[in-house]
Short mmCIF file of C-alpha atoms and ligand atoms in Angstrom, two decimals:
data_model
loop_
_atom_site.label_atom_id
_atom_site.label_comp_id
_atom_site.label_asym_id
_atom_site.label_seq_id
_atom_site.Cartn_x
_atom_site.Cartn_y
_atom_site.Cartn_z
CA UNK A 1 38.21 -6.04 63.95
CA UNK A 2 38.06 -8.99 66.32
CA UNK A 3 34.58 -7.78 67.18
CA UNK A 4 31.50 -9.88 66.61
CA UNK A 5 29.29 -7.14 65.29
CA UNK A 6 25.62 -7.81 64.59
CA UNK A 7 23.40 -5.38 62.69
CA UNK A 8 19.68 -5.39 62.08
CA UNK A 9 19.00 -5.74 58.37
CA UNK A 10 15.65 -4.30 57.21
CA UNK A 11 15.82 -6.67 54.23
CA UNK A 12 15.82 -9.87 56.32
CA UNK A 13 14.06 -8.30 59.33
CA UNK A 14 16.65 -9.80 61.68
CA UNK A 15 20.04 -9.15 63.21
CA UNK A 16 22.85 -10.54 61.10
CA UNK A 17 26.57 -10.90 61.67
CA UNK A 18 28.35 -8.06 59.92
CA UNK A 19 30.68 -9.45 57.29
CA UNK A 20 31.96 -6.87 54.81
CA UNK A 21 32.47 -7.86 51.19
CA UNK A 22 36.09 -6.66 51.11
CA UNK A 23 37.31 -6.29 54.69
CA UNK A 24 38.94 -4.18 56.00
CA UNK A 25 37.10 -1.92 53.54
CA UNK A 26 33.47 -1.02 54.18
CA UNK A 27 31.25 0.87 51.74
CA UNK A 28 28.37 2.80 53.29
CA UNK A 29 25.83 4.95 51.46
CA UNK A 30 23.36 7.13 53.35
CA UNK A 31 20.62 9.15 51.64
CA UNK A 32 21.37 12.80 52.34
CA UNK A 33 19.12 15.82 52.63
CA UNK A 34 17.09 17.56 49.94
CA UNK A 35 18.49 21.05 50.27
CA UNK A 36 15.40 23.23 49.85
CA UNK A 37 14.87 24.26 53.50
CA UNK A 38 16.58 24.17 56.91
CA UNK A 39 17.44 20.66 58.07
CA UNK A 40 14.93 19.49 60.66
CA UNK A 41 15.65 17.61 63.85
CA UNK A 42 14.37 14.26 62.54
CA UNK A 43 17.00 14.40 59.79
CA UNK A 44 19.63 15.35 62.36
CA UNK A 45 18.73 12.22 64.30
CA UNK A 46 19.28 10.10 61.19
CA UNK A 47 22.70 11.59 60.46
CA UNK A 48 23.83 11.48 64.10
CA UNK A 49 22.86 7.78 64.15
CA UNK A 50 24.90 7.05 61.03
CA UNK A 51 27.74 9.11 62.48
CA UNK A 52 27.71 6.72 65.46
CA UNK A 53 27.83 3.76 63.06
CA UNK A 54 30.61 5.36 60.98
CA UNK A 55 32.63 6.14 64.11
CA UNK A 56 32.25 2.65 65.58
CA UNK A 57 33.13 0.84 62.35
CA UNK A 58 36.21 3.05 62.05
CA UNK A 59 37.13 2.48 65.69
CA UNK A 60 37.08 -1.31 65.34
CA UNK A 61 39.48 -1.05 62.41
CA UNK A 62 37.44 -0.85 59.22
CA UNK A 63 38.39 1.58 56.49
CA UNK A 64 35.00 3.07 55.74
CA UNK A 65 34.11 4.92 52.56
CA UNK A 66 31.04 6.83 53.70
CA UNK A 67 29.05 8.38 50.87
CA UNK A 68 26.21 10.75 51.74
CA UNK A 69 24.61 12.60 48.87
CA UNK A 70 23.09 16.03 48.56
CA UNK A 71 19.77 16.00 46.67
CA UNK A 72 19.83 19.22 44.70
CA UNK A 73 17.42 18.34 41.88
CA UNK A 74 14.56 16.02 40.99
CA UNK A 75 12.86 15.60 44.39
CA UNK A 76 9.15 16.26 43.89
CA UNK A 77 6.79 17.13 46.72
CA UNK A 78 5.20 13.68 46.64
CA UNK A 79 7.46 10.64 46.71
CA UNK A 80 5.39 9.04 43.91
CA UNK A 81 6.27 11.60 41.24
CA UNK A 82 3.45 14.02 42.01
CA UNK A 83 3.61 17.71 42.89
CA UNK A 84 6.16 20.36 42.13
CA UNK A 85 9.93 20.01 42.39
CA UNK A 86 10.86 21.11 45.94
CA UNK A 87 13.92 23.15 44.98
CA UNK A 88 12.30 24.79 41.93
CA UNK A 89 9.27 25.74 44.02
CA UNK A 90 11.38 27.34 46.72
CA UNK A 91 13.47 29.16 44.09
CA UNK A 92 10.34 30.64 42.51
CA UNK A 93 8.92 31.69 45.89
CA UNK A 94 12.23 33.29 46.89
CA UNK A 95 12.93 34.73 43.42
CA UNK A 96 16.33 33.08 43.45
CA UNK A 97 18.23 30.71 41.19
CA UNK A 98 17.68 27.06 42.19
CA UNK A 99 21.42 26.77 42.79
CA UNK A 100 21.27 29.72 45.20
CA UNK A 101 18.71 27.77 47.20
CA UNK A 102 20.92 24.68 46.99
CA UNK A 103 24.00 26.60 48.14
CA UNK A 104 22.24 28.29 51.04
CA UNK A 105 20.76 25.12 52.52
CA UNK A 106 23.80 22.94 51.79
CA UNK A 107 25.98 25.36 53.75
CA UNK A 108 23.35 25.49 56.52
CA UNK A 109 23.14 21.69 56.66
CA UNK A 110 26.92 21.32 56.97
CA UNK A 111 27.02 23.93 59.72
CA UNK A 112 24.39 22.06 61.75
CA UNK A 113 26.21 18.77 61.20
CA UNK A 114 29.41 20.36 62.49
CA UNK A 115 27.67 21.83 65.53
CA UNK A 116 26.47 18.31 66.35
CA UNK A 117 30.07 17.08 65.95
CA UNK A 118 29.22 14.62 63.14
CA UNK A 119 32.20 13.67 61.03
CA UNK A 120 32.00 14.67 57.36
CA UNK A 121 31.36 11.81 54.93
CA UNK A 122 34.21 10.60 52.71
CA UNK A 123 32.32 11.72 49.59
CA UNK A 124 29.34 14.07 49.41
CA UNK A 125 28.15 13.87 45.79
CA UNK A 126 25.28 15.88 44.32
CA UNK A 127 22.49 14.81 41.97
CA UNK A 128 23.20 17.69 39.56
CA UNK A 129 26.84 16.59 39.39
CA UNK A 130 25.82 13.13 38.17
CA UNK A 131 23.28 13.71 35.40
CA UNK A 132 25.42 11.82 32.86
CA UNK A 133 25.67 8.77 35.13
CA UNK A 134 21.90 8.83 35.65
CA UNK A 135 21.23 9.01 31.90
CA UNK A 136 23.58 6.05 31.38
CA UNK A 137 21.64 3.95 33.91
CA UNK A 138 18.35 4.79 32.17
CA UNK A 139 19.81 3.58 28.85
CA UNK A 140 20.73 0.26 30.47
CA UNK A 141 17.24 -0.14 31.97
CA UNK A 142 15.63 0.63 28.59
CA UNK A 143 17.95 -1.85 26.84
CA UNK A 144 17.13 -4.57 29.35
CA UNK A 145 13.38 -4.00 29.04
CA UNK A 146 12.74 -2.68 32.56
CA UNK A 147 11.84 0.84 31.43
CA UNK A 148 9.73 2.50 28.75
CA UNK A 149 9.50 5.94 27.23
CA UNK A 150 6.32 7.96 26.79
CA UNK A 151 6.48 11.40 25.20
CA UNK A 152 9.96 12.33 26.41
CA UNK A 153 9.62 10.86 29.90
CA UNK A 154 10.98 7.46 30.94
CA UNK A 155 9.33 5.21 33.54
CA UNK A 156 10.37 2.11 35.39
CA UNK A 157 8.09 -0.86 34.65
CA UNK A 158 7.38 -2.26 38.12
CA UNK A 159 5.08 -5.11 37.02
CA UNK A 160 7.61 -6.28 34.42
CA UNK A 161 10.34 -6.18 37.06
CA UNK A 162 8.21 -7.99 39.61
CA UNK A 163 7.58 -10.86 37.17
CA UNK A 164 11.19 -11.94 37.71
CA UNK A 165 12.08 -10.20 41.02
CA UNK A 166 10.45 -9.34 44.35
CA UNK A 167 9.67 -5.60 44.13
CA UNK A 168 8.29 -5.27 47.70
CA UNK A 169 11.06 -7.29 49.41
CA UNK A 170 12.45 -4.43 51.53
CA UNK A 171 9.01 -3.41 52.70
CA UNK A 172 7.84 -7.00 53.24
CA UNK A 173 4.82 -6.48 50.95
CA UNK A 174 3.77 -8.27 47.80
CA UNK A 175 2.86 -6.47 44.62
CA UNK A 176 -0.87 -7.13 44.88
CA UNK A 177 -0.89 -5.60 48.33
CA UNK A 178 1.00 -2.57 47.11
CA UNK A 179 -1.25 -2.13 44.08
CA UNK A 180 -4.37 -2.26 46.25
CA UNK A 181 -2.96 0.34 48.60
CA UNK A 182 -1.82 2.82 45.99
CA UNK A 183 -3.97 5.79 45.22
CA UNK A 184 -4.59 6.40 41.53
CA UNK A 185 -3.34 9.82 40.69
CA UNK A 186 -5.47 10.81 37.76
CA UNK A 187 -4.32 12.46 34.57
CA UNK A 188 -0.90 13.75 35.47
CA UNK A 189 1.38 11.27 33.80
CA UNK A 190 1.58 8.57 31.20
CA UNK A 191 2.55 5.62 33.35
CA UNK A 192 1.36 2.17 32.33
CA UNK A 193 1.16 0.84 35.87
CA UNK A 194 0.13 2.51 39.12
CA UNK A 195 3.44 1.72 40.82
CA UNK A 196 5.67 2.69 37.89
CA UNK A 197 7.95 5.57 38.74
CA UNK A 198 9.80 8.18 36.74
CA UNK A 199 13.43 7.78 35.77
CA UNK A 200 13.44 10.85 33.51
CA UNK A 201 10.83 13.59 33.49
CA UNK A 202 10.29 15.86 30.50
CA UNK A 203 10.48 19.40 31.84
CA UNK A 204 7.51 21.72 31.52
CA UNK A 205 8.51 25.15 30.20
CA UNK A 206 8.32 26.70 33.68
CA UNK A 207 10.58 24.06 35.27
CA UNK A 208 13.84 25.72 36.27
CA UNK A 209 16.35 22.85 36.39
CA UNK A 210 16.69 20.84 33.19
CA UNK A 211 19.27 19.02 31.12
CA UNK A 212 19.41 17.54 27.61
CA UNK A 213 18.94 13.77 27.27
CA UNK A 214 18.19 11.31 24.45
CA UNK A 215 14.48 11.55 25.35
CA UNK A 216 13.79 15.21 26.12
CA UNK A 217 15.03 18.30 27.88
CA UNK A 218 14.19 17.27 31.41
CA UNK A 219 15.42 16.13 34.78
CA UNK A 220 16.04 12.81 36.54
CA UNK A 221 13.58 11.13 38.91
CA UNK A 222 14.55 11.36 42.56
CA UNK A 223 15.25 7.67 43.20
CA UNK A 224 17.70 7.40 40.33
CA UNK A 225 20.37 9.70 41.74
CA UNK A 226 21.13 7.41 44.68
CA UNK A 227 21.42 4.35 42.41
CA UNK A 228 23.78 6.28 40.14
CA UNK A 229 25.96 7.77 42.88
CA UNK A 230 26.20 4.66 45.07
CA UNK A 231 27.08 2.62 41.98
CA UNK A 232 29.70 5.12 40.87
CA UNK A 233 31.51 5.40 44.21
CA UNK A 234 30.85 2.02 45.84
CA UNK A 235 30.35 -0.38 42.92
CA UNK A 236 27.68 -2.94 41.94
CA UNK A 237 27.34 -4.06 45.54
CA UNK A 238 28.54 -2.57 48.81
CA UNK A 239 28.02 -3.19 52.51
CA UNK A 240 25.58 -0.74 54.11
CA UNK A 241 22.80 1.41 52.71
CA UNK A 242 21.02 3.62 55.18
CA UNK A 243 18.48 6.34 55.68
CA UNK A 244 15.35 7.27 57.58
CA UNK A 245 12.65 4.62 57.93
CA UNK A 246 10.27 6.74 55.84
CA UNK A 247 12.46 5.95 52.80
CA UNK A 248 11.70 2.20 52.92
CA UNK A 249 8.39 1.92 51.03
CA UNK A 250 9.23 4.07 48.02
CA UNK A 251 12.71 5.56 47.70
CA UNK A 252 14.75 2.55 48.80
CA UNK A 253 12.36 0.02 47.28
CA UNK A 254 12.76 1.80 43.95
CA UNK A 255 16.52 2.14 44.34
CA UNK A 256 16.86 -1.61 44.79
CA UNK A 257 14.68 -2.25 41.70
CA UNK A 258 16.81 0.13 39.61
CA UNK A 259 20.13 -1.39 40.69
CA UNK A 260 18.93 -4.96 40.13
CA UNK A 261 17.49 -3.94 36.73
CA UNK A 262 20.93 -2.56 35.79
CA UNK A 263 23.41 -4.89 37.52
CA UNK A 264 21.41 -7.94 38.73
CA UNK A 265 22.45 -7.16 42.30
CA UNK A 266 20.80 -5.64 45.34
CA UNK A 267 23.17 -2.71 45.84
CA UNK A 268 23.65 -3.25 49.57
CA UNK A 269 23.98 -6.31 51.79
CA UNK A 270 22.75 -4.56 54.95
CA UNK A 271 19.90 -2.04 54.86
CA UNK A 272 19.83 0.06 58.02
CA UNK A 273 17.00 2.45 58.87
CA UNK A 274 16.63 4.98 61.65
CA UNK A 275 13.27 5.52 63.32
CA UNK A 276 11.27 8.71 63.67
CA UNK A 277 11.48 11.56 66.11
CA UNK A 278 8.18 12.50 67.73
CA UNK A 279 7.32 15.49 69.91
CA UNK A 280 5.24 14.76 73.00
CA UNK A 281 4.01 11.60 71.30
CA UNK A 282 3.02 13.26 68.04
CA UNK A 283 4.69 13.34 64.67
CA UNK A 284 6.68 16.53 64.20
CA UNK A 285 4.80 18.70 61.73
CA UNK A 286 4.40 22.33 60.85
CA UNK A 287 0.60 22.12 60.98
CA UNK A 288 0.63 20.84 64.59
CA UNK A 289 2.95 23.70 65.60
CA UNK A 290 5.39 21.26 67.22
CA UNK A 291 8.09 21.49 64.58
CA UNK A 292 11.25 23.35 65.51
CA UNK A 293 14.68 23.77 64.01
CA UNK A 294 18.00 22.84 65.62
CA UNK A 295 18.92 26.47 66.36
CA UNK A 296 15.53 27.03 68.03
CA UNK A 297 16.29 24.06 70.23
CA UNK A 298 19.70 25.52 71.13
CA UNK A 299 18.27 28.93 72.02
CA UNK A 300 14.95 27.73 73.44
CA UNK A 301 13.10 30.20 71.25
CA UNK A 302 10.02 28.17 70.42
CA UNK A 303 6.68 28.07 72.20
CA UNK A 304 6.95 24.35 72.92
CA UNK A 305 10.37 24.62 74.61
CA UNK A 306 10.89 25.55 78.28
CA UNK A 307 14.49 26.55 77.57
CA UNK A 308 17.42 25.96 75.23
CA UNK A 309 19.83 23.01 75.31
CA UNK A 310 23.41 22.78 74.13
CA UNK A 311 24.16 20.82 70.93
CA UNK A 312 25.99 18.11 72.89
CA UNK A 313 23.02 17.70 75.25
CA UNK A 314 20.81 17.18 72.18
CA UNK A 315 23.30 14.70 70.70
CA UNK A 316 23.42 12.85 74.03
CA UNK A 317 19.59 12.83 74.18
CA UNK A 318 19.41 11.36 70.66
CA UNK A 319 21.98 8.66 71.46
CA UNK A 320 20.17 7.70 74.66
CA UNK A 321 17.58 6.00 72.44
CA UNK A 322 18.41 3.13 70.13
CA UNK A 323 18.37 4.25 66.51
CA UNK A 324 15.57 1.79 65.64
CA UNK A 325 13.23 3.01 68.41
CA UNK A 326 11.05 6.05 68.04
CA UNK A 327 12.49 8.91 70.04
CA UNK A 328 10.00 11.14 71.79
CA UNK A 329 11.06 14.69 72.40
CA UNK A 330 9.74 16.51 75.46
CA UNK A 331 10.97 19.09 77.96
CA UNK A 332 11.15 16.55 80.80
CA UNK A 333 13.13 14.08 78.72
CA UNK A 334 15.53 16.86 77.71
CA UNK A 335 16.00 17.91 81.35
CA UNK A 336 16.85 14.32 82.28
CA UNK A 337 19.37 14.11 79.42
CA UNK A 338 20.88 17.43 80.43
CA UNK A 339 21.45 16.16 83.97
CA UNK A 340 22.87 12.86 82.72
CA UNK A 341 25.20 14.54 80.26
CA UNK A 342 26.51 16.93 82.92
CA UNK A 343 27.06 14.03 85.33
CA UNK A 344 29.08 12.22 82.67
CA UNK A 345 31.12 15.30 81.76
CA UNK A 346 31.84 16.14 85.41
CA UNK A 347 33.25 12.65 85.85
CA UNK A 348 35.31 13.03 82.68
CA UNK A 349 36.81 16.24 84.11
CA UNK A 350 37.57 14.53 87.44
CA UNK A 351 39.25 11.61 85.66
CA UNK A 352 42.25 13.76 84.68
CA UNK A 353 43.09 14.39 88.32
CA UNK A 354 42.63 10.81 89.65
CA UNK A 355 45.68 9.31 91.32
CA UNK A 356 46.56 5.64 91.03
CA UNK A 357 47.00 3.59 94.20
CA UNK A 358 49.21 0.56 94.76
CA UNK A 359 46.12 -1.63 95.14
CA UNK A 360 42.77 -1.67 93.36
CA UNK A 361 39.16 -2.23 94.43
CA UNK A 362 37.92 -2.44 90.84
CA UNK A 363 38.64 -4.48 87.74
CA UNK A 364 37.76 -2.43 84.67
CA UNK A 365 38.25 -5.11 82.00
CA UNK A 366 34.67 -6.51 82.30
CA UNK A 367 33.20 -3.00 81.97
CA UNK A 368 35.27 -2.37 78.84
CA UNK A 369 34.03 -5.66 77.43
CA UNK A 370 30.40 -4.70 78.16
CA UNK A 371 30.86 -1.42 76.27
CA UNK A 372 31.98 -3.35 73.18
CA UNK A 373 29.17 -5.86 73.62
CA UNK A 374 26.61 -3.02 73.65
CA UNK A 375 27.94 -1.55 70.41
CA UNK A 376 28.30 -4.99 68.81
CA UNK A 377 24.60 -5.57 69.46
CA UNK A 378 23.32 -3.42 66.58
CA UNK A 379 25.04 -0.23 67.82
CA UNK A 380 23.08 -0.18 71.08
CA UNK A 381 24.04 3.28 72.33
CA UNK A 382 21.54 3.43 75.27
CA UNK A 383 23.06 0.27 76.78
CA UNK A 384 26.55 1.70 76.16
CA UNK A 385 25.57 4.92 77.97
CA UNK A 386 24.27 2.89 80.92
CA UNK A 387 27.71 1.21 81.12
CA UNK A 388 29.38 4.62 80.97
CA UNK A 389 27.33 5.70 83.98
CA UNK A 390 28.89 2.76 85.80
CA UNK A 391 32.30 4.21 84.82
CA UNK A 392 31.06 7.58 86.14
CA UNK A 393 30.18 5.99 89.48
CA UNK A 394 33.67 4.47 89.75
CA UNK A 395 35.36 7.80 88.89
CA UNK A 396 33.32 9.61 91.55
CA UNK A 397 34.06 6.95 94.18
CA UNK A 398 37.82 7.06 93.50
CA UNK A 399 37.74 10.85 93.59
CA UNK A 400 35.87 10.82 96.90
CA UNK A 401 38.42 8.39 98.37
CA UNK A 402 35.84 5.63 98.77
CA UNK A 403 37.54 3.37 96.27
CA UNK A 404 41.10 2.64 95.17
CA UNK A 405 42.30 2.09 91.65
CA UNK A 406 45.74 0.96 90.49
CA UNK A 407 47.64 2.37 87.52
CA UNK A 408 46.69 -0.44 85.12
CA UNK A 409 42.96 -0.11 85.83
CA UNK A 410 43.14 3.69 85.72
CA UNK A 411 44.62 3.34 82.25
CA UNK A 412 41.68 1.09 81.19
CA UNK A 413 39.22 3.56 82.68
CA UNK A 414 40.79 6.42 80.70
CA UNK A 415 40.72 4.26 77.60
CA UNK A 416 36.99 3.49 78.07
CA UNK A 417 36.15 7.19 78.37
CA UNK A 418 38.29 8.29 75.43
CA UNK A 419 37.06 5.48 73.19
CA UNK A 420 33.38 5.43 73.95
CA UNK A 421 32.49 8.93 75.14
CA UNK A 422 34.56 10.84 72.59
CA UNK A 423 35.56 8.59 69.67
CA UNK A 424 32.38 6.48 69.37
CA UNK A 425 29.52 8.56 70.80
CA UNK A 426 31.20 11.67 69.37
CA UNK A 427 30.47 13.80 72.44
CA UNK A 428 32.49 16.87 73.35
CA UNK A 429 33.11 18.30 76.79
CA UNK A 430 31.54 21.68 76.20
CA UNK A 431 32.73 23.02 79.54
CA UNK A 432 36.32 22.41 78.49
CA UNK A 433 35.78 23.11 74.81
CA UNK A 434 37.29 26.59 74.88
CA UNK A 435 40.30 26.18 72.59
CA UNK A 436 41.58 29.63 73.54
CA UNK A 437 41.94 28.71 77.22
CA UNK A 438 45.62 27.64 77.02
CA UNK A 439 46.52 30.98 75.37
CA UNK A 440 44.58 32.96 78.00
CA UNK A 441 46.21 30.96 80.80
CA UNK A 442 49.69 31.54 79.35
CA UNK A 443 49.00 35.28 79.39
CA UNK A 444 47.74 35.22 83.00
CA UNK A 445 50.65 33.05 84.18
CA UNK A 446 53.17 35.40 82.51
CA UNK A 447 51.54 38.42 84.17
CA UNK A 448 51.75 36.69 87.54
CA UNK A 449 55.40 35.72 87.04
CA UNK A 450 56.30 39.25 85.98
CA UNK A 451 54.68 40.62 89.14
CA UNK A 452 56.65 38.09 91.17
CA UNK A 453 59.94 39.07 89.50
CA UNK A 454 59.15 42.71 90.25
CA UNK A 455 58.59 41.69 93.90
CA UNK A 456 54.97 42.79 93.58
CA UNK A 457 53.83 39.87 95.71
CA UNK A 458 50.42 41.41 96.40
CA UNK A 459 49.57 41.14 92.69
CA UNK A 460 51.18 37.74 92.10
CA UNK A 461 49.35 36.24 95.10
CA UNK A 462 46.10 37.84 94.02
CA UNK A 463 46.37 36.13 90.61
CA UNK A 464 47.38 32.76 92.08
CA UNK A 465 44.58 32.81 94.69
CA UNK A 466 42.04 34.08 92.19
CA UNK A 467 42.87 31.21 89.84
CA UNK A 468 42.64 28.76 92.72
CA UNK A 469 39.16 29.98 93.54
CA UNK A 470 37.90 29.33 90.02
CA UNK A 471 39.54 25.92 89.90
CA UNK A 472 43.04 26.35 88.49
CA UNK A 473 46.23 25.38 90.26
CA UNK A 474 49.70 26.81 89.51
CA UNK A 475 52.85 24.81 90.13
CA UNK A 476 56.29 26.44 89.95
CA UNK A 477 59.36 24.44 89.01
CA UNK A 478 62.80 25.06 87.52
CA UNK A 479 61.32 24.67 84.02
CA UNK A 480 58.68 27.30 84.62
CA UNK A 481 55.08 27.45 85.84
CA UNK A 482 52.51 24.78 84.98
CA UNK A 483 48.79 25.15 85.41
CA UNK A 484 46.12 22.51 85.79
CA UNK A 485 42.42 22.23 86.56
CA UNK A 486 41.76 21.18 90.14
ZN1 ZN B 501 18.56 8.16 48.39
#
């Protein structure tokens, strides 16, 4: 925790020194997926970026409580309370219970997150599991005059709130600006002001998910769940609130208003937002035909893809861009990442076999320092990866006999790779990822030793030489036979 970490705060629009409220504890809330369809790659980028942040904070010694919710009710098609509920709509189309839809896509989301090697959050609460907490927050907002009820629905009074607070602070816009840029959506609700948003929505008879409340049988507005769940698990104020950049103008702006209306505090000190993923320079969208799912990217089964790429190549590709830059997906860019990732992993494999010399041509301490500096500069993973390619160059040179390294520096080099490649970037060596390999090798080694004991040297030599050819070396000693990768 001796690190001088700086993070870009959307709220202040500048990089600020990271100072947690209750170090070594850090509270981090990230808006999770709405589980009505397969998770798309843009969302994966967001969660991989926050996984990087979670991993780094943990590595430098913080005890992070990472809360990422599952939105399983209340998210309408339009962010401004218009359109049908996404989960109810999908349930009707599929002739399934809404909770069957929720279950299916929650399981699918977790599977994809695991494939990308993202660590699970500390708490993964659901909106439907926190209806009581949401109702309680609405009561407080009504009591304090920031909300009003019309015919069983409850709305947040944005103009009233803005008279004493800055509603557009996160977005950097003033209320007049926002009012002038908001479309009037005629005749579908009873809001007093154009920017007012729903806290509780009275359910129409055909609406599938509904709960009793003091105002009507209905369901909570989408923005409320995150205020309720972050407040419940992280308190009045916590350290980091994150999500995709598209959440800034409405969802996060409204969350801040709700929390301040209830507790007089902006819920988070640092607001962190990840940028968009584009495809060949265009926004990913179904209508443009350039939208594909993670598994289509792995298999290459989509018209826009030349071939498939492994999950770790995709993770590496995502981390090669800074989380606040737009990331443009294209076949050429993926090919370049694939080559880079393989180069890095080949070096990682060679590292195990490097031998220390009595003297050294390299001093690894400055490189280690640069890796920390990159991450301390707003989690700058592309700069970190560039430093790791310098480590790759050193590994290759030592392996080729062009450079010498002593034991102390070899130890630092191993530490850099373990810390930054695996612990922080969360990459896995897919070539060596076969967990069954030790068991298979034990079996082969036993077969070879049995042949040797039976004086069947033709077979024992065949096994030993065959293993040598595919890169495995056997070493016999009094204790038995050891194997290693050459
Ligand atoms: Zn949220």
